[in-house]
CSV table of N, CA and C in Angstrom, one decimal:
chain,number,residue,atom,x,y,z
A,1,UNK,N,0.8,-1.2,0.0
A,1,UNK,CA,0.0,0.0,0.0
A,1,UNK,C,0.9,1.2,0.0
A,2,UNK,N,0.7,2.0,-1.0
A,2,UNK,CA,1.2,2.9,-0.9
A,2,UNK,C,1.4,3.9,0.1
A,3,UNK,N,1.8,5.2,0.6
A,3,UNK,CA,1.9,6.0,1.7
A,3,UNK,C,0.7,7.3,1.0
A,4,UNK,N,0.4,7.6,-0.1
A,4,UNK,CA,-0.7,8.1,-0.5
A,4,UNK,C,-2.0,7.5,0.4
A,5,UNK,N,-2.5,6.3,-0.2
A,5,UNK,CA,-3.5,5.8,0.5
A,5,UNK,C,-3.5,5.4,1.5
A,6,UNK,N,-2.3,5.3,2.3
A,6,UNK,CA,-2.0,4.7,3.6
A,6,UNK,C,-2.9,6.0,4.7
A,7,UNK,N,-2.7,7.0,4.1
A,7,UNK,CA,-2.9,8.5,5.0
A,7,UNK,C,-4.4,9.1,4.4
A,8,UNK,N,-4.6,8.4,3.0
A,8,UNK,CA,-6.2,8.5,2.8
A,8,UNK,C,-6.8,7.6,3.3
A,9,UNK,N,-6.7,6.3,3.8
A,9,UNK,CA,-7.1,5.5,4.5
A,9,UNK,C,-7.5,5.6,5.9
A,10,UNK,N,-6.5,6.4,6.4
A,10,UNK,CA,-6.7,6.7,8.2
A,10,UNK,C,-7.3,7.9,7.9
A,11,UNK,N,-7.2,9.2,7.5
A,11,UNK,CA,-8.4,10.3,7.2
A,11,UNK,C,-9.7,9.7,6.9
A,12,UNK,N,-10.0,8.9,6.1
A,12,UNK,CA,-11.0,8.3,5.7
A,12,UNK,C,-11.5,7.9,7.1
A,13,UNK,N,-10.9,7.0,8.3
A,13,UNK,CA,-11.4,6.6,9.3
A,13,UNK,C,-11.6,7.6,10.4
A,14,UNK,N,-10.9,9.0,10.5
A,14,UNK,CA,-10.8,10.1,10.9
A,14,UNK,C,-12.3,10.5,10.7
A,15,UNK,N,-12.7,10.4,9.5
A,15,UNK,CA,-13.9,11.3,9.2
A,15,UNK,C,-15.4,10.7,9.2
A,16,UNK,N,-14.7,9.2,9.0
A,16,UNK,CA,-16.0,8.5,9.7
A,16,UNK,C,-16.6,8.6,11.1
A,17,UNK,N,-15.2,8.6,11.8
A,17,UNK,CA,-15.6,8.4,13.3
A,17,UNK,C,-16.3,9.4,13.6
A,18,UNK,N,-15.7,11.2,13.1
A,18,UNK,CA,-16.3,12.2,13.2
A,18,UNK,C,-17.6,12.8,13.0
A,19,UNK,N,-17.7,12.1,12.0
A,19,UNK,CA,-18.9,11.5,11.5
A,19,UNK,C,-20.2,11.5,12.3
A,20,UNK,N,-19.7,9.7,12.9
A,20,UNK,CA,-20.6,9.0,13.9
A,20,UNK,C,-21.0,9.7,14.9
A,21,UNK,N,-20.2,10.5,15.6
A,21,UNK,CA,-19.9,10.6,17.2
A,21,UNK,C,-19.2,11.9,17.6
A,22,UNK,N,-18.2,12.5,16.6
A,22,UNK,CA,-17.4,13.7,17.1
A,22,UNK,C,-17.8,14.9,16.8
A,23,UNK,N,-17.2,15.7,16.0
A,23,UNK,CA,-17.5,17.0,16.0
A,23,UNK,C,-18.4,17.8,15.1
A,24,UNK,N,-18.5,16.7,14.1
A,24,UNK,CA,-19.5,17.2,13.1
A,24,UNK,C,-20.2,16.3,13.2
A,25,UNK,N,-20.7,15.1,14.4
A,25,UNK,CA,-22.0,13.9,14.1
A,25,UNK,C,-23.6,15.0,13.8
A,26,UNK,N,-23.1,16.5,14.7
A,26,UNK,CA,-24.3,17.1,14.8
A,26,UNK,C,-24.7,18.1,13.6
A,27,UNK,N,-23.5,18.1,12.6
A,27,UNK,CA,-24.2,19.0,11.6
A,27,UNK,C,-24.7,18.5,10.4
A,28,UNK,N,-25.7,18.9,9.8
A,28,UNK,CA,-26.5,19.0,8.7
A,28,UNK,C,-26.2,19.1,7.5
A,29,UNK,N,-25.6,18.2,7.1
A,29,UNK,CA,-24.2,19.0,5.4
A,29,UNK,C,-25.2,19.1,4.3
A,30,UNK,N,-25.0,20.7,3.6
A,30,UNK,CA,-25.7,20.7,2.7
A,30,UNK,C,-26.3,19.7,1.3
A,31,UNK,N,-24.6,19.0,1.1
A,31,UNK,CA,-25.0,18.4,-0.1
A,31,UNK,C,-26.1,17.0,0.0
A,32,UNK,N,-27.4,16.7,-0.7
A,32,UNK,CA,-28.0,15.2,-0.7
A,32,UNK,C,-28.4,15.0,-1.9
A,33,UNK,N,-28.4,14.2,-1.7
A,33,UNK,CA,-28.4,13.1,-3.5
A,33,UNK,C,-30.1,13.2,-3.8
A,34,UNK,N,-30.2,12.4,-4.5
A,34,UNK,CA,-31.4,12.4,-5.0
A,34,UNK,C,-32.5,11.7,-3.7
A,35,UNK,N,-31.8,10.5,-3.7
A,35,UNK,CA,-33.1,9.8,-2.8
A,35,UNK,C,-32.3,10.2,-1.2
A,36,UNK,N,-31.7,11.3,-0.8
A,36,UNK,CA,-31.9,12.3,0.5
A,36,UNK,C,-31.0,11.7,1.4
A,37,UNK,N,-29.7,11.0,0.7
A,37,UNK,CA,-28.5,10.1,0.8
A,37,UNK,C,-27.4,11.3,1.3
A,38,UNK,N,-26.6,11.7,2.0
A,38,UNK,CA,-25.6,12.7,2.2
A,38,UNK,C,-24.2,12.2,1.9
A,39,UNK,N,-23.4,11.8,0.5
A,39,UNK,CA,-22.5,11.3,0.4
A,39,UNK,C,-21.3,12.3,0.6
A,40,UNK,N,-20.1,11.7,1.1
A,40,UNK,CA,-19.1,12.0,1.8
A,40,UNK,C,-17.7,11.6,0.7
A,41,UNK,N,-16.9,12.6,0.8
A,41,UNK,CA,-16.0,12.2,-0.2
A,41,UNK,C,-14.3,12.9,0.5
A,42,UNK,N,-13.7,11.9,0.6
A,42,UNK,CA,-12.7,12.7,1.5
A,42,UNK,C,-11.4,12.5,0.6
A,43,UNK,N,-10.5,13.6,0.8
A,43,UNK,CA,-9.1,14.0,-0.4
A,43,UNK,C,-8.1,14.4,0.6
A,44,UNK,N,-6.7,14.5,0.4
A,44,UNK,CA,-5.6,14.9,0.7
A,44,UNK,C,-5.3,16.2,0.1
A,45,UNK,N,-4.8,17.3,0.6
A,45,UNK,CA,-4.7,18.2,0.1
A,45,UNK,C,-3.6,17.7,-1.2
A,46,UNK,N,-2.8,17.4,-1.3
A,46,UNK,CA,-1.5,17.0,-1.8
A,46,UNK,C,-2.0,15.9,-2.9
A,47,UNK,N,-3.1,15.8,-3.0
A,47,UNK,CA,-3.9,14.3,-4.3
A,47,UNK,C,-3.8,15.4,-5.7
A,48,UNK,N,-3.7,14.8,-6.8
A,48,UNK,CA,-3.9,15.3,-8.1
A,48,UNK,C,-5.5,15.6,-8.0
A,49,UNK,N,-5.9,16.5,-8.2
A,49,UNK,CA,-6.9,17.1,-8.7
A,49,UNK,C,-8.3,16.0,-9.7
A,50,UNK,N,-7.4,15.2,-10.4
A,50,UNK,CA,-8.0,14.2,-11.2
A,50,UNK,C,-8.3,12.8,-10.3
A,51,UNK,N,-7.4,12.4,-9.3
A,51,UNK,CA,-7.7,11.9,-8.1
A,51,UNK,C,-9.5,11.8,-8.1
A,52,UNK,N,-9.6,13.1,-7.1
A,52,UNK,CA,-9.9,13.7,-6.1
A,52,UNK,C,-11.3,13.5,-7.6
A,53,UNK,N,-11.7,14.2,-8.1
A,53,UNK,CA,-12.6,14.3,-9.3
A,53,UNK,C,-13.3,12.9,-9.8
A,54,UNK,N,-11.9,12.0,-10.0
A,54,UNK,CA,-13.0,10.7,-10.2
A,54,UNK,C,-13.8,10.2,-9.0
A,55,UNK,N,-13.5,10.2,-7.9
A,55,UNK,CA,-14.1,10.2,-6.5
A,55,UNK,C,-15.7,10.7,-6.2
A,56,UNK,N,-15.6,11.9,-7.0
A,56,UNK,CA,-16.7,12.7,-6.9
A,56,UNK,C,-17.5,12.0,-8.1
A,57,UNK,N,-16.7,11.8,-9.1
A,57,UNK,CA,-18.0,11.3,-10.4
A,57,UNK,C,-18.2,9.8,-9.9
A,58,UNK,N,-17.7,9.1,-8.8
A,58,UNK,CA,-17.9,7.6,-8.3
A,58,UNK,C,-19.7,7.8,-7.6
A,59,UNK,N,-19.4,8.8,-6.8
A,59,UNK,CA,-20.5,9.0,-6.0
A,59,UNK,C,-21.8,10.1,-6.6
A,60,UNK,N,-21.4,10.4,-8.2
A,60,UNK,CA,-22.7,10.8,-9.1
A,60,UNK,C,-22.1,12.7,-9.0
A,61,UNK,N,-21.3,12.5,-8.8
A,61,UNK,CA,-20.5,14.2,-9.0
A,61,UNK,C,-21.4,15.5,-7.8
A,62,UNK,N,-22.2,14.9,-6.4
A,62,UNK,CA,-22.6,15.6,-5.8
A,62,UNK,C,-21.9,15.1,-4.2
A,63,UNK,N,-21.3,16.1,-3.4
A,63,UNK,CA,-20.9,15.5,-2.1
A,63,UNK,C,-20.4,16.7,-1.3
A,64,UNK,N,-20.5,16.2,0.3
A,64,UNK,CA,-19.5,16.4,0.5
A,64,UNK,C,-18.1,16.1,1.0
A,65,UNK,N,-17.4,16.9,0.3
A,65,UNK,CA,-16.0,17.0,0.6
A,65,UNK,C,-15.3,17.3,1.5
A,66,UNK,N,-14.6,16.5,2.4
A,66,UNK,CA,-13.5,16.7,2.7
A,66,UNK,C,-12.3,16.2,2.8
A,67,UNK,N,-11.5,17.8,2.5
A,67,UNK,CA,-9.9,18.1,2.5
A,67,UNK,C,-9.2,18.3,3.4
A,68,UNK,N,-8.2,17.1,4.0
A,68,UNK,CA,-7.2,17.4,4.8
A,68,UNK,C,-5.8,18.3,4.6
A,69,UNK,N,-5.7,19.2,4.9
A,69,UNK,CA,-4.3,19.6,4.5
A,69,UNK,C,-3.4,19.6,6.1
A,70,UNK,N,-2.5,20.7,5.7
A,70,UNK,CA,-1.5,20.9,6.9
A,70,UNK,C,-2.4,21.3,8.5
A,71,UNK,N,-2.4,20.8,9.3
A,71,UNK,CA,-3.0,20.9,10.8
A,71,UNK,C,-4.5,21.2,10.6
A,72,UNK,N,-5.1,20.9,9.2
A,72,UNK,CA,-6.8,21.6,9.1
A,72,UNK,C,-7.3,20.6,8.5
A,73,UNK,N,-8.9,20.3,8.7
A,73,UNK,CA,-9.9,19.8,7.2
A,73,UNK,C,-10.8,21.0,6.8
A,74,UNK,N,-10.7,21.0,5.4
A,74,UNK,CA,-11.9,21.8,5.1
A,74,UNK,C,-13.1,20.8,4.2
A,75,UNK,N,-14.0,21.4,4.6
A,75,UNK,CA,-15.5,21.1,4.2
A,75,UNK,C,-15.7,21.9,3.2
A,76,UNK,N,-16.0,20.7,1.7
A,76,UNK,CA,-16.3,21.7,0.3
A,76,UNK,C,-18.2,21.1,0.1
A,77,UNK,N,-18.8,21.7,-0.6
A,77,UNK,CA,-19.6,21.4,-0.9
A,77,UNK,C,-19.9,20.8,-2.2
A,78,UNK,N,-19.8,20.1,-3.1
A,78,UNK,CA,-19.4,19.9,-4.8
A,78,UNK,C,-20.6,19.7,-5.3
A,79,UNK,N,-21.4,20.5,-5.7
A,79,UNK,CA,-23.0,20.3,-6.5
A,79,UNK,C,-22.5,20.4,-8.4
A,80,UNK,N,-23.5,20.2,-9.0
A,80,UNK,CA,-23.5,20.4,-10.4
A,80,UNK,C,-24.8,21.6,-10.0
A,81,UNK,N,-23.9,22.1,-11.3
A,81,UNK,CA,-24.5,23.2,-11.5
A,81,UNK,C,-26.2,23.3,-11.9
A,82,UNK,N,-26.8,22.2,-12.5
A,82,UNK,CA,-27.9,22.0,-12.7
A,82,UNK,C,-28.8,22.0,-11.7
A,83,UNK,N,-28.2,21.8,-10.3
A,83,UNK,CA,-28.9,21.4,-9.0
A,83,UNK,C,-28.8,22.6,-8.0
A,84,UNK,N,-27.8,23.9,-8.4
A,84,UNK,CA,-27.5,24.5,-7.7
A,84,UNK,C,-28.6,25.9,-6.9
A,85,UNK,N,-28.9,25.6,-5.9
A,85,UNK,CA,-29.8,26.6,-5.0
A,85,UNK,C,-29.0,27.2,-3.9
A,86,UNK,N,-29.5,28.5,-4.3
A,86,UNK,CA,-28.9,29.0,-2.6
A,86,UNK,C,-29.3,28.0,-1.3
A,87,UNK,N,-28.5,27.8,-0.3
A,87,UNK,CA,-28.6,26.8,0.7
A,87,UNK,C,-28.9,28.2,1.8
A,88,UNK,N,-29.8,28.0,2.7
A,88,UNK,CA,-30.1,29.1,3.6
A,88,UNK,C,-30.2,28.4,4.8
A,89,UNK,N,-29.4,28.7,5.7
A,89,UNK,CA,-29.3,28.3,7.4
A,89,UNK,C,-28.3,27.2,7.5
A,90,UNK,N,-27.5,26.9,7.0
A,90,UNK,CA,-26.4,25.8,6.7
A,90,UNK,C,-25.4,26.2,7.2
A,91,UNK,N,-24.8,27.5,7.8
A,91,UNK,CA,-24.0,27.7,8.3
A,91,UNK,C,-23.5,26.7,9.5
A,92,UNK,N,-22.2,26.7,9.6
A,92,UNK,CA,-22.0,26.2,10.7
A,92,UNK,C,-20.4,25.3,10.7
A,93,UNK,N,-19.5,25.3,11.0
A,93,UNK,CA,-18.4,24.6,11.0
A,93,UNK,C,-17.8,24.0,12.4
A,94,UNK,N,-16.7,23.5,12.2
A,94,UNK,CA,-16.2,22.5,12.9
A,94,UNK,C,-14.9,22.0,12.7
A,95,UNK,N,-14.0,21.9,14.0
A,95,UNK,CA,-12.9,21.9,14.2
A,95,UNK,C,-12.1,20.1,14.9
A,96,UNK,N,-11.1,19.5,14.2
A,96,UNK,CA,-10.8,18.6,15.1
A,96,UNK,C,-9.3,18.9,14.5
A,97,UNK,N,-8.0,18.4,15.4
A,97,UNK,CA,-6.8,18.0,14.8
A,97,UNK,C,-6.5,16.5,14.3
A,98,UNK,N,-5.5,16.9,13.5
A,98,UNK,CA,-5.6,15.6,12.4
A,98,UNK,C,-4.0,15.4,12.9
């Protein structure tokens, strides 16, 4: 296994748990699928771009994203533009160390 996925692997587990139980179990993520599914899509800052994109067309090109980079994760939202609405009351973020 390479050291690429070795670290997308444990983020991946990182963001499950967080998920479940930690810091964000309580928030509301904007993006849902069709049938009201909240898929989750998680990248390395440091992943090729094209990576990170087939990931998103795996799970029908709607999610959310998260990006781990240096001591941070950021939360992206990735919609197609066909689907796109202003999201109103969604605010809200969340902090853990990686």
């Amino acid at each position: 296994m390479s050291d690429l996925q070795h670290r997308l692997d444990e983020f991946r587990n990182q963001v499950n748990w967080h998920l479940a139980c930690g810091s964000v179990a309580d928030i509301a993520f904007p993006v849902t699928s069709h049938d009201g599914g909240h898929a989750v899509v998680v990248a390395l800052e440091d992943e090729t771009m094209s990576s990170v994109l087939g990931r998103l067309r795996a799970v029908g090109g709607a999610a959310n994203l998260f990006v781990q980079g240096e001591g941070r994760v950021r939360i992206v939202s990735v919609i197609d533009e066909s689907c796109a609405t202003p999201c109103q009351g969604t605010s809200g973020s969340a902090h853990w160390r990686t």
